[in-house]
Amino acid sequence: MGDPRTAAAGSGRLVGLLAEYESVDPLLAACRAVRDAGYARWDSMTPFPVHGVDRAMGIRRTILPKLVFVGGLTGALGGLAMQWWMNAVDYPVVISGKPLFSLPAQIPIIFELTILLSALTAFGGMLALNGLPRLYNPLFRSVRFQRVTNDRFYVFVEADDPRFDAERTRKLLEATGCVALEEIRDVEE
Amino acid sequence: MSERGSGERYWRSLEDLGDDPRFAEIAAREFPSLLPELADPRTRRTFLKLMGASMALAGLTACRWPEERILPFAKRPEGRVPGTPERYATAMELGGVARGLLVTSYDGRPIKIEGNPDHPGSAGATDSIAQAAILELFDPDRSRHPSQRVGGAHERRERADYESHIKGRIAALAGRGRGLAVLGEASSSPSLARMQGRLLRRFPALRWYEYEPVTRDNERLGADIALGAPLRTHLDLSSADVIVAFDADLLTGHPDALRHAREFAARRRADDGAMNRLHAVESAFSVTGAMADHRHAASSAAVAAFAGQLAAFVLGPLGELPRGLAQALARTEGRATAPFVEELADELRAHRGRGVVVAGPGQPPEVHALVHLMNDRLGNVNRTVHYTEDPGPTRPSHEAAIGELAEAIRSGEVETLVILGGNPVFDAPADVDFAGALGRLADSVHLSLYRNETSNACAWHVPRAHFLETWGDARAWDGTISIVQPLIEPLWGGVSPIELLSLLGDGEPAPGHDLVRETARGYLGRGGFESAWASALHDGLVEGSRLPRLPARPDPSRVARRVADWWPPVTPSETAGLEIVFLPDPKLHDGRFANNGWLQELPEPMTKMAWDNALLVGKATADEHGLRSHETAVVSVGEREIEAPVFVMPGQADGSLAIWLGQGRSVCGRVGDGVGADAYRLRTSGAMHRAVGASVRPTGKRHELATTQDHFAIDLLGLEETQRRRPELLREATLGEYREHPDFVRHRAHTPELHELWKPVEYDGYKWGMSIDLTACTGCSACVVACQAENNIPVVGKVEVIKGREMHWIRVDRYFKGEPDAPEVAFQPVTCHHCENAPCEQVCPVAATLHSEEGLNQMVYNRCIGTRYCSNNCPYKVRRFNFWNNQKATTDLEALRHNPEVTVRSRGVMEKCSYCVQRIEAARTLAKREDRRIADGDVTPACAQACPTQAIVFGDLNDRGSRVARAHASQRSYAMLEELKVKPRTRYLAKLRNPATDGGGDEHGGHA
Amino acid sequence: MRRVTDRGTDSTPYVFPKWANVLRPALALSVIGLPLYLTLLVTFGFSARTLNVGYAPEQPVPYSHALHVGELGMDCRYCHSTVERSRHAAIPPTETCMNCHTRIRAQSEKLAAVRVSAETGEPIPWVRVHDLPEYVYFNHESHVSAGVSCVSCHGRVDTMEVVRTVQPLSMSWCLDCHRNPDPHLRPLDRVTDLAWEPEDRVETGRQIREATGVSPSTDCWACHR
Amino acid sequence: MTTPPPQRAYYQVPDQDPSRRARLVLGYDDFSSVNDAVARIVERPRPGAGWYVGFAVSSALLLVLGAMVTYLVTTGVGVWGVNQPSGWGFAIINFVWWVGIGHAGTLISAILFLFRQQWRTSINRAAEAMTIFAVICAGVFPGIHVGRVWFAYWMFPLPNQMAMWPQFRSPLLWDVFAVSTYFLVSAMFWYMGMIPDLAMLRDRARTRGRQIAYGLLSLGWVGSSRQWHRYEVAYLLLAALATPLVLSVHSVVSFDFAVSQLPGWHTTILPPYFVAGAIFSGFAMVVTLLVPARQFFGLKELITVRHLENMCKIILATGSMVGYSYAIEFFISWYSGNLTEAFVFVNRAFGPYSAAYWLMVTCNVVVPQLFWFRICRRNMLVMLLVCMLVNVGMWLERFVIVVTSLHRDFLPSSWGMYYPTWVDILTYLGSFGLFFFLFMLFCRYAPFIAVAEIKTVMPLAHAHPPEESHG
């Protein structure tokens, strides 16, 4: 196991401390520790969604479902209105001697539009809330961090967290039994 | 719908031609681009000519005959308004008989032919051949210039060349004109007769021959035997209760067929509870046979025999049977007399003076003689049968004439031959070898519309003017004279026969107009000639020019003598072999219309076959000789043989083959070349109508025939289902059943109770509808061609028809019933039903087809994207899709025939019957101008207008008094596939039959 | 138990430049904007208003409607005589011009083409200005007789030196009037009076419509067949 | 094959007791080895010769498709065998067939995901990809089958100078909306699932090109728990939305027929019957693709026999449903007393196209019965054979439905026959080109297996009995 006090990646402004863990258990422990220490601007990075990490970090439920509901509703009402206006109001024509507007015939498209807009909201919403795409991220400058998609787990405490203090935070993280600790620095302008 | 760009391009090019912008305006819609054609100077000239003509008629600029006036039809407003069609009365002569026509001209372009309502022959109706004449006029394959044979090939010449040549010949001729001969077609033209007379006076030694391949000479000869003169027989079916036809296709295959059909149908609607009864004894299945209440299939020879037997049974009891005849007819060679003949005789005697016996042109003179005798003794003469003089009573028979001419040529008596029309090299009797004879002739001139087989064999070819391009005159079957007036200047500088004769006679060509007027002075009388001439042009006929009816009594002893010598006819047997009957092509007549796409593609009424002719064989005979439909066979008579595709035709008499003459042209044009088999090669003089001792052997070679309907040729499963559905789709009953159950139509099919799921749309303006009377429909298919002409429907060709891509907006379904050897036939015209709940509409994703306020099922070509879903969902399958750009082959010249009131459809769009909405709109404009509603009869769709029996009625259903409303109210009225609740606006009137053996509603409508 | 199978660890990663993050808003914008843009493009780019209006080709004869109609006060129907009886408001034959110009301006340069045409009988190749697609059936008679003025479609021709298209002549434009004809209806004697302007178009139109019972059809087959 | 999987198993994992179930992931003891297994496919400097051959063939076929479409559009629909009465032919048959195939992917992903069927994890990625490519192939046909392709955009509600709108009662229009929605949703679902794995490829990438490419595609994913949280919610929502969608799409496709009034089309059974058939053919296609794929790419440990066996069971089930539908159709056509309807079915079985009908029944109903036997469910060859036959059968089913109903409908006078032309056939083959062209590229450049998800079902992924002090 290498020396925790690794050289910082880059020499720019310090953006935060990155602690590396080998498995799920220490990660969860670390999360609880950081959470209990009352940090707000921090996160943990894992190769896959780790069961229980949400509770360990105290992440609140996302509002995404509500957005999707609104999206779906828009789709449904929009679809209904569109068909009604186009076929029964703007240019009404007699088709097969049927009523200008009858719901049964409109349902399929209403349904499809509902799904479509919900899905778009879900996808778009996820990206938006997650701030993606975010091609540049100081973390990418860390060689070690490349294993985040492989087999390592990380906790990252941002420097601009009000409680952040290079020394105390470092101690806190070291205490969580990380296999490595690294200062993440931004590129210098 | 060519896009704007090409429209623009088109514009400039037409302007270059320097034409009347108004004309261009109309024409703009017609053809996408002129540029390619314009590269060709000849076409360019054509157009200048055309425009010239258009402006001539528009009275705008100088024209060919300034002093000549063409008077619009009386019903049209005087004075020309561009963009509004005018109609002119004229006539078309075919086989020496005139059809009275009314031609619609649009800014100088004739675009549509209708029957002349005032004409006794047509009474406003037409047959498919007359309808298709427009196509012929604008056919790009027509001969475009004179030519002279140099060595083997023909070289182009100018008009002056042949004129000077002819002048030269005339000068060179000995004073009496020895060595000069003229071969003419059958013609009843007074002017032609006059020119002929003049010519004969100038050259007494001149020989005049008349030849017509489809000849009715047997009628003349028969009359000659019986009546002592070749009188012409006229039938008055309107007063006939019983009609007996021996191989006689009265309803389509007769010069007076239109009148026959009209009078016949008028007696079958049974509104008064009475119907006439038609018996047909025939070898090949004809339309008349299909309409018959009793049809007996018998070989042509057996038909003759039956005629003889009938004579015996009819005349015997009347004590009118001459001894010689009695003895003769007794010699039936052990042939048992069919029981129906006896019944027939009784029926005829029971209807003395109200019956008609008639024999067809294919029957020998003796049979005709017997028929005359029967009609006379039954008291039918002067009631249902009338006699008049026949034009040209003294001429020899056509068959004899052509033979003599060939002889005269061989013997060198004829040095110069002028052939006026016709195509003897192709259609002369095979044994005459006319081609060979013509080959020996150094000097021969052939006047014809197309460069055909004969043209190539002649020294000179002269383009003939189409009857819509030239002046002339002709007599209808009843003798009424019609003036043939041109609607357009000759496109290719052609001349008419009388003009050529004037050149021949006077050495100077006189304009046809003068010649015809000159003749007219003869029959129009001196007094007030101009006004008489004017009204003759107006009405399209000369009042009171009908041939006078002649009293005539047959001479029984002469008849007896002749019949005795001839009797009994040789019927097919092991020894005699098969019999083959030569029939005129129902569409191409004698073959002269072979290059007419409309006629070629028209499904023949009985076989539903387009684009071919075939050896028609009965089922039994086919099985016996191993013949199969869609395979070829070799027929041989003596040493002559031809190979032709076989079509197994239900109802064709056993032992008797039939084949249509006129197909198999070799020098014809892009359309007609190499289509079908040439039956003339089997036909010899002495056997012009039927040959005996024919043998046939299958080759096993596949030859796909373009049949648009496949009954009796599909798997048993489909066949049975067809038979199950037929009574529901095409409802019929005997007169007895009808009397018993006037509401029988409702019991022919089980229609569930139909409920409204929503509030139905109300139609409180006009409410267009159509009614088709299946009792009246003869299946003649004139409506199909009429629709094609009116609505710019393209011709797609044989291959596409086989694929099932024919474009006709109206089709005539033909259903067989009963046994293949003795089937009953019924016809059912089907076109867009304009359903109020149209199933096609709801499936169209772009609303390209939808309903109008007047309940028309509108098809909007320019909105259509071509999903073909509507066609799938149409239960009547009346929608037609443009699988290709069907206009691609249409030259700009052909495009001139297009009806400018109807969009020419592009590739990839659906199209269908529109109830001729352009005619509705025209009537609407007129009504608005006169500030009134559209009255009943103001709108007549093309199909209804052409229909000889007026089976199709169209009008406003909201107008209780309209004919269509009354028809829909009739007890016979029913909707096809009613159970689908599509609420069709087109309904049918059930078919009635009047069989002698009528149980009278034996079963309760025969639930299907 | 560490098996370093991951070849990533000993390599320097590629890091996108910081500005790459601008991509996000850009992406969002285009995702929403592109379809919108395309729709608008089709809607207005292909509209007849864009394509047709203002088309004013040069004519073989510099005929000025402004002069003849505007100043001399000739009636439209003097030349376009068939407008009330036919689908077409026919362009006049050369004779019509010569009716006057045999005497007036008989030698004018501008009229050379007309004189040639009158002598040779070759028509003057006018260029068409108001061009409808082949599948559109417009009927002048029924419009003029219903009280729709020339000006509704052709504009103030009496002020034009060179005739040009002033209306889109598109289907939707036709429909506007067919659905609500009132603003375009006027007394029949005012149809060719291009300058005529009632105090209240709609009201006048309404009265005329109610009087004459004009009810334009919006059926497809009213114009397409 | 670099690392031979060590033979160590995890008996301590509660839900992975081998005595009850085969394991979903064999042999791999840690995460990185899974990475290796999957990334190896992508990172190989050059794939095996097999890939090149396959790619060449499919590219060639793709060119054929291009040629055929060009010929069609420039010449007219006449180049096909369609006519009156058969206005529809191969184009619609192929469309329905491809759409049907395009169902398994989303179904495997979405429905199995909702039902927490963990065995989906190692096959869902490939299945989804297949879905999307199949839908692309399907989308080609309705596009080109219209007479005037250049106006096909009129089916979308765009404001235009005609003031015309689409006609929303038309099932064809429903189709347009359904299929395009289905395509978009499936595509989003697929791509979203790939983001973490693309990030994995990014982090392993050696060359600059790959680093940038995968960097862009992975949108800067860092796998932070807050991202994972929203990601999982979104994924769940998409799954929940895709599930009814997948069922609706083929129902709507079936409306094209059911809503018309043709005998043989106009039946209420069509929607469920179509959906069953779609899943049926979809799974068959997945198996057809995976069996060789796991062979070539050495994924036997990730795509285990158990996965395939489960799919065979589904095929057996849906196949039987389809068979049941065939039977019921016949029964109802007789029971309804509607003779026209009855005839259509008799005609299907004994008419001119009876061969197609009986071949269909054999392939779709008889052959799948083999899957009752365990040996067949576990034998790759049998599996492959059966599934291929199933796809043949399902194509024939669409042929039978489309053609036999059209060629003999109400009026015997207008009955006809439908024969495909060479253009029809080449266009159909061409669509395979398109499909495999895309699939080959996918195999070569995309994570063939959902690595991140695999990891979640690996024992390592789970916290040991927690020493949680406070909640």
mmCIF file of N, CA, C and O in Angstrom, chain B residues 758-804:
data_model
loop_
_atom_site.group_PDB
_atom_site.id
_atom_site.type_symbol
_atom_site.label_atom_id
_atom_site.label_comp_id
_atom_site.label_asym_id
_atom_site.label_seq_id
_atom_site.Cartn_x
_atom_site.Cartn_y
_atom_site.Cartn_z
ATOM 1 N N TRP B 758 -73.091 6.934 -34.411
ATOM 2 C CA TRP B 758 -72.991 8.363 -34.136
ATOM 3 C C TRP B 758 -73.972 9.066 -35.047
ATOM 4 O O TRP B 758 -74.523 8.455 -35.957
ATOM 5 N N LYS B 759 -74.150 10.336 -34.818
ATOM 6 C CA LYS B 759 -75.110 11.077 -35.609
ATOM 7 C C LYS B 759 -74.605 11.175 -37.046
ATOM 8 O O LYS B 759 -73.542 11.753 -37.303
ATOM 9 N N PRO B 760 -75.349 10.583 -37.999
ATOM 10 C CA PRO B 760 -74.862 10.604 -39.381
ATOM 11 C C PRO B 760 -74.834 12.019 -39.946
ATOM 12 O O PRO B 760 -75.584 12.888 -39.511
ATOM 13 N N VAL B 761 -73.932 12.238 -40.905
ATOM 14 C CA VAL B 761 -73.812 13.552 -41.541
ATOM 15 C C VAL B 761 -75.055 13.812 -42.399
ATOM 16 O O VAL B 761 -75.536 12.920 -43.083
ATOM 17 N N GLU B 762 -75.560 15.039 -42.305
ATOM 18 C CA GLU B 762 -76.735 15.409 -43.114
ATOM 19 C C GLU B 762 -76.263 16.033 -44.424
ATOM 20 O O GLU B 762 -75.315 16.813 -44.432
ATOM 21 N N TYR B 763 -76.911 15.661 -45.526
ATOM 22 C CA TYR B 763 -76.584 16.285 -46.807
ATOM 23 C C TYR B 763 -77.815 17.011 -47.320
ATOM 24 O O TYR B 763 -78.719 16.404 -47.868
ATOM 25 N N ASP B 764 -77.829 18.308 -47.084
ATOM 26 C CA ASP B 764 -79.033 19.042 -47.466
ATOM 27 C C ASP B 764 -78.746 19.981 -48.617
ATOM 28 O O ASP B 764 -79.340 20.902 -48.787
ATOM 29 N N GLY B 765 -77.741 19.778 -49.411
ATOM 30 C CA GLY B 765 -77.655 20.570 -50.646
ATOM 31 C C GLY B 765 -78.035 19.634 -51.762
ATOM 32 O O GLY B 765 -79.077 18.990 -51.729
ATOM 33 N N TYR B 766 -77.158 19.518 -52.709
ATOM 34 C CA TYR B 766 -77.285 18.427 -53.664
ATOM 35 C C TYR B 766 -76.776 17.164 -52.979
ATOM 36 O O TYR B 766 -75.931 17.220 -52.100
ATOM 37 N N LYS B 767 -77.320 16.047 -53.407
ATOM 38 C CA LYS B 767 -76.877 14.761 -52.846
ATOM 39 C C LYS B 767 -76.742 13.793 -54.014
ATOM 40 O O LYS B 767 -77.699 13.143 -54.413
ATOM 41 N N TRP B 768 -75.544 13.768 -54.590
ATOM 42 C CA TRP B 768 -75.347 13.030 -55.839
ATOM 43 C C TRP B 768 -75.404 11.536 -55.603
ATOM 44 O O TRP B 768 -74.919 11.035 -54.593
ATOM 45 N N GLY B 769 -75.996 10.849 -56.533
ATOM 46 C CA GLY B 769 -76.072 9.396 -56.439
ATOM 47 C C GLY B 769 -76.200 8.787 -57.821
ATOM 48 O O GLY B 769 -76.475 9.474 -58.800
ATOM 49 N N MET B 770 -75.992 7.488 -57.858
ATOM 50 C CA MET B 770 -76.035 6.783 -59.145
ATOM 51 C C MET B 770 -76.818 5.490 -58.987
ATOM 52 O O MET B 770 -76.832 4.892 -57.908
ATOM 53 N N SER B 771 -77.493 5.108 -60.050
ATOM 54 C CA SER B 771 -78.185 3.830 -60.052
ATOM 55 C C SER B 771 -77.836 3.080 -61.334
ATOM 56 O O SER B 771 -77.815 3.664 -62.406
ATOM 57 N N ILE B 772 -77.528 1.803 -61.195
ATOM 58 C CA ILE B 772 -77.152 0.995 -62.360
ATOM 59 C C ILE B 772 -78.121 -0.172 -62.489
ATOM 60 O O ILE B 772 -78.274 -0.965 -61.560
ATOM 61 N N ASP B 773 -78.781 -0.231 -63.632
ATOM 62 C CA ASP B 773 -79.806 -1.256 -63.849
ATOM 63 C C ASP B 773 -79.163 -2.497 -64.467
ATOM 64 O O ASP B 773 -78.757 -2.484 -65.629
ATOM 65 N N LEU B 774 -79.053 -3.540 -63.668
ATOM 66 C CA LEU B 774 -78.387 -4.755 -64.154
ATOM 67 C C LEU B 774 -79.229 -5.472 -65.199
ATOM 68 O O LEU B 774 -78.719 -6.279 -65.973
ATOM 69 N N THR B 775 -80.524 -5.180 -65.218
ATOM 70 C CA THR B 775 -81.357 -5.792 -66.248
ATOM 71 C C THR B 775 -81.028 -5.203 -67.612
ATOM 72 O O THR B 775 -81.071 -5.881 -68.617
ATOM 73 N N ALA B 776 -80.678 -3.938 -67.607
ATOM 74 C CA ALA B 776 -80.443 -3.261 -68.884
ATOM 75 C C ALA B 776 -79.003 -3.414 -69.359
ATOM 76 O O ALA B 776 -78.737 -3.381 -70.550
ATOM 77 N N CYS B 777 -78.072 -3.579 -68.436
ATOM 78 C CA CYS B 777 -76.656 -3.587 -68.831
ATOM 79 C C CYS B 777 -76.346 -4.788 -69.709
ATOM 80 O O CYS B 777 -76.575 -5.929 -69.323
ATOM 81 N N THR B 778 -75.816 -4.503 -70.894
ATOM 82 C CA THR B 778 -75.449 -5.591 -71.802
ATOM 83 C C THR B 778 -73.968 -5.931 -71.688
ATOM 84 O O THR B 778 -73.486 -6.819 -72.377
ATOM 85 N N GLY B 779 -73.243 -5.191 -70.878
ATOM 86 C CA GLY B 779 -71.821 -5.458 -70.716
ATOM 87 C C GLY B 779 -70.970 -4.995 -71.873
ATOM 88 O O GLY B 779 -69.803 -5.350 -71.972
ATOM 89 N N CYS B 780 -71.529 -4.144 -72.731
ATOM 90 C CA CYS B 780 -70.836 -3.781 -73.974
ATOM 91 C C CYS B 780 -69.549 -2.999 -73.708
ATOM 92 O O CYS B 780 -68.696 -2.905 -74.571
ATOM 93 N N SER B 781 -69.419 -2.400 -72.532
ATOM 94 C CA SER B 781 -68.179 -1.737 -72.112
ATOM 95 C C SER B 781 -67.903 -0.407 -72.797
ATOM 96 O O SER B 781 -66.793 0.106 -72.723
ATOM 97 N N ALA B 782 -68.900 0.162 -73.451
ATOM 98 C CA ALA B 782 -68.707 1.505 -74.013
ATOM 99 C C ALA B 782 -68.397 2.487 -72.883
ATOM 100 O O ALA B 782 -67.584 3.399 -73.033
ATOM 101 N N CYS B 783 -69.011 2.252 -71.716
ATOM 102 C CA CYS B 783 -68.796 3.150 -70.573
ATOM 103 C C CYS B 783 -67.323 3.189 -70.178
ATOM 104 O O CYS B 783 -66.796 4.228 -69.801
ATOM 105 N N VAL B 784 -66.653 2.030 -70.302
ATOM 106 C CA VAL B 784 -65.259 1.965 -69.871
ATOM 107 C C VAL B 784 -64.406 2.904 -70.718
ATOM 108 O O VAL B 784 -63.634 3.710 -70.196
ATOM 109 N N VAL B 785 -64.588 2.840 -72.027
ATOM 110 C CA VAL B 785 -63.781 3.692 -72.904
ATOM 111 C C VAL B 785 -64.205 5.150 -72.764
ATOM 112 O O VAL B 785 -63.377 6.055 -72.729
ATOM 113 N N ALA B 786 -65.500 5.370 -72.618
ATOM 114 C CA ALA B 786 -65.988 6.744 -72.459
ATOM 115 C C ALA B 786 -65.326 7.380 -71.240
ATOM 116 O O ALA B 786 -64.830 8.501 -71.293
ATOM 117 N N CYS B 787 -65.271 6.623 -70.146
ATOM 118 C CA CYS B 787 -64.654 7.115 -68.913
ATOM 119 C C CYS B 787 -63.174 7.381 -69.148
ATOM 120 O O CYS B 787 -62.634 8.386 -68.734
ATOM 121 N N GLN B 788 -62.546 6.463 -69.871
ATOM 122 C CA GLN B 788 -61.116 6.609 -70.142
ATOM 123 C C GLN B 788 -60.840 7.894 -70.905
ATOM 124 O O GLN B 788 -59.906 8.628 -70.603
ATOM 125 N N ALA B 789 -61.723 8.194 -71.867
ATOM 126 C CA ALA B 789 -61.522 9.403 -72.680
ATOM 127 C C ALA B 789 -61.798 10.650 -71.843
ATOM 128 O O ALA B 789 -61.048 11.617 -71.876
ATOM 129 N N GLU B 790 -62.859 10.606 -71.065
ATOM 130 C CA GLU B 790 -63.265 11.787 -70.310
ATOM 131 C C GLU B 790 -62.254 12.127 -69.218
ATOM 132 O O GLU B 790 -61.992 13.294 -68.959
ATOM 133 N N ASN B 791 -61.689 11.115 -68.603
ATOM 134 C CA ASN B 791 -60.890 11.351 -67.394
ATOM 135 C C ASN B 791 -59.393 11.154 -67.583
ATOM 136 O O ASN B 791 -58.666 10.927 -66.604
ATOM 137 N N ASN B 792 -58.932 11.197 -68.834
ATOM 138 C CA ASN B 792 -57.486 11.104 -69.105
ATOM 139 C C ASN B 792 -56.858 9.886 -68.447
ATOM 140 O O ASN B 792 -55.811 9.981 -67.816
ATOM 141 N N ILE B 793 -57.523 8.759 -68.571
ATOM 142 C CA ILE B 793 -57.004 7.547 -67.952
ATOM 143 C C ILE B 793 -55.973 6.909 -68.872
ATOM 144 O O ILE B 793 -56.224 6.718 -70.056
ATOM 145 N N PRO B 794 -54.800 6.618 -68.339
ATOM 146 C CA PRO B 794 -53.719 6.120 -69.176
ATOM 147 C C PRO B 794 -53.914 4.659 -69.589
ATOM 148 O O PRO B 794 -54.706 3.931 -69.004
ATOM 149 N N VAL B 795 -53.178 4.271 -70.619
ATOM 150 C CA VAL B 795 -53.100 2.864 -71.033
ATOM 151 C C VAL B 795 -51.807 2.314 -70.443
ATOM 152 O O VAL B 795 -50.772 2.962 -70.503
ATOM 153 N N VAL B 796 -51.868 1.137 -69.838
ATOM 154 C CA VAL B 796 -50.683 0.644 -69.118
ATOM 155 C C VAL B 796 -49.995 -0.515 -69.826
ATOM 156 O O VAL B 796 -48.856 -0.829 -69.534
ATOM 157 N N GLY B 797 -50.678 -1.153 -70.741
ATOM 158 C CA GLY B 797 -50.025 -2.224 -71.488
ATOM 159 C C GLY B 797 -50.322 -3.603 -70.943
ATOM 160 O O GLY B 797 -50.727 -3.768 -69.805
ATOM 161 N N LYS B 798 -50.059 -4.592 -71.800
ATOM 162 C CA LYS B 798 -50.472 -5.958 -71.473
ATOM 163 C C LYS B 798 -49.827 -6.465 -70.180
ATOM 164 O O LYS B 798 -50.496 -6.986 -69.298
ATOM 165 N N VAL B 799 -48.522 -6.261 -70.056
ATOM 166 C CA VAL B 799 -47.819 -6.821 -68.896
ATOM 167 C C VAL B 799 -48.430 -6.307 -67.600
ATOM 168 O O VAL B 799 -48.702 -7.058 -66.667
ATOM 169 N N GLU B 800 -48.700 -5.002 -67.580
ATOM 170 C CA GLU B 800 -49.252 -4.423 -66.363
ATOM 171 C C GLU B 800 -50.661 -4.946 -66.106
ATOM 172 O O GLU B 800 -51.052 -5.167 -64.959
ATOM 173 N N VAL B 801 -51.435 -5.136 -67.162
ATOM 174 C CA VAL B 801 -52.785 -5.668 -66.973
ATOM 175 C C VAL B 801 -52.703 -7.064 -66.357
ATOM 176 O O VAL B 801 -53.439 -7.400 -65.433
ATOM 177 N N ILE B 802 -51.754 -7.849 -66.840
ATOM 178 C CA ILE B 802 -51.593 -9.193 -66.268
ATOM 179 C C ILE B 802 -51.257 -9.084 -64.788
ATOM 180 O O ILE B 802 -51.766 -9.836 -63.960
ATOM 181 N N LYS B 803 -50.446 -8.094 -64.443
ATOM 182 C CA LYS B 803 -50.087 -7.910 -63.030
ATOM 183 C C LYS B 803 -51.270 -7.421 -62.215
ATOM 184 O O LYS B 803 -51.227 -7.389 -60.989
ATOM 185 N N GLY B 804 -52.339 -6.979 -62.891
ATOM 186 C CA GLY B 804 -53.495 -6.460 -62.163
ATOM 187 C C GLY B 804 -53.365 -4.982 -61.881
ATOM 188 O O GLY B 804 -53.748 -4.505 -60.820
#
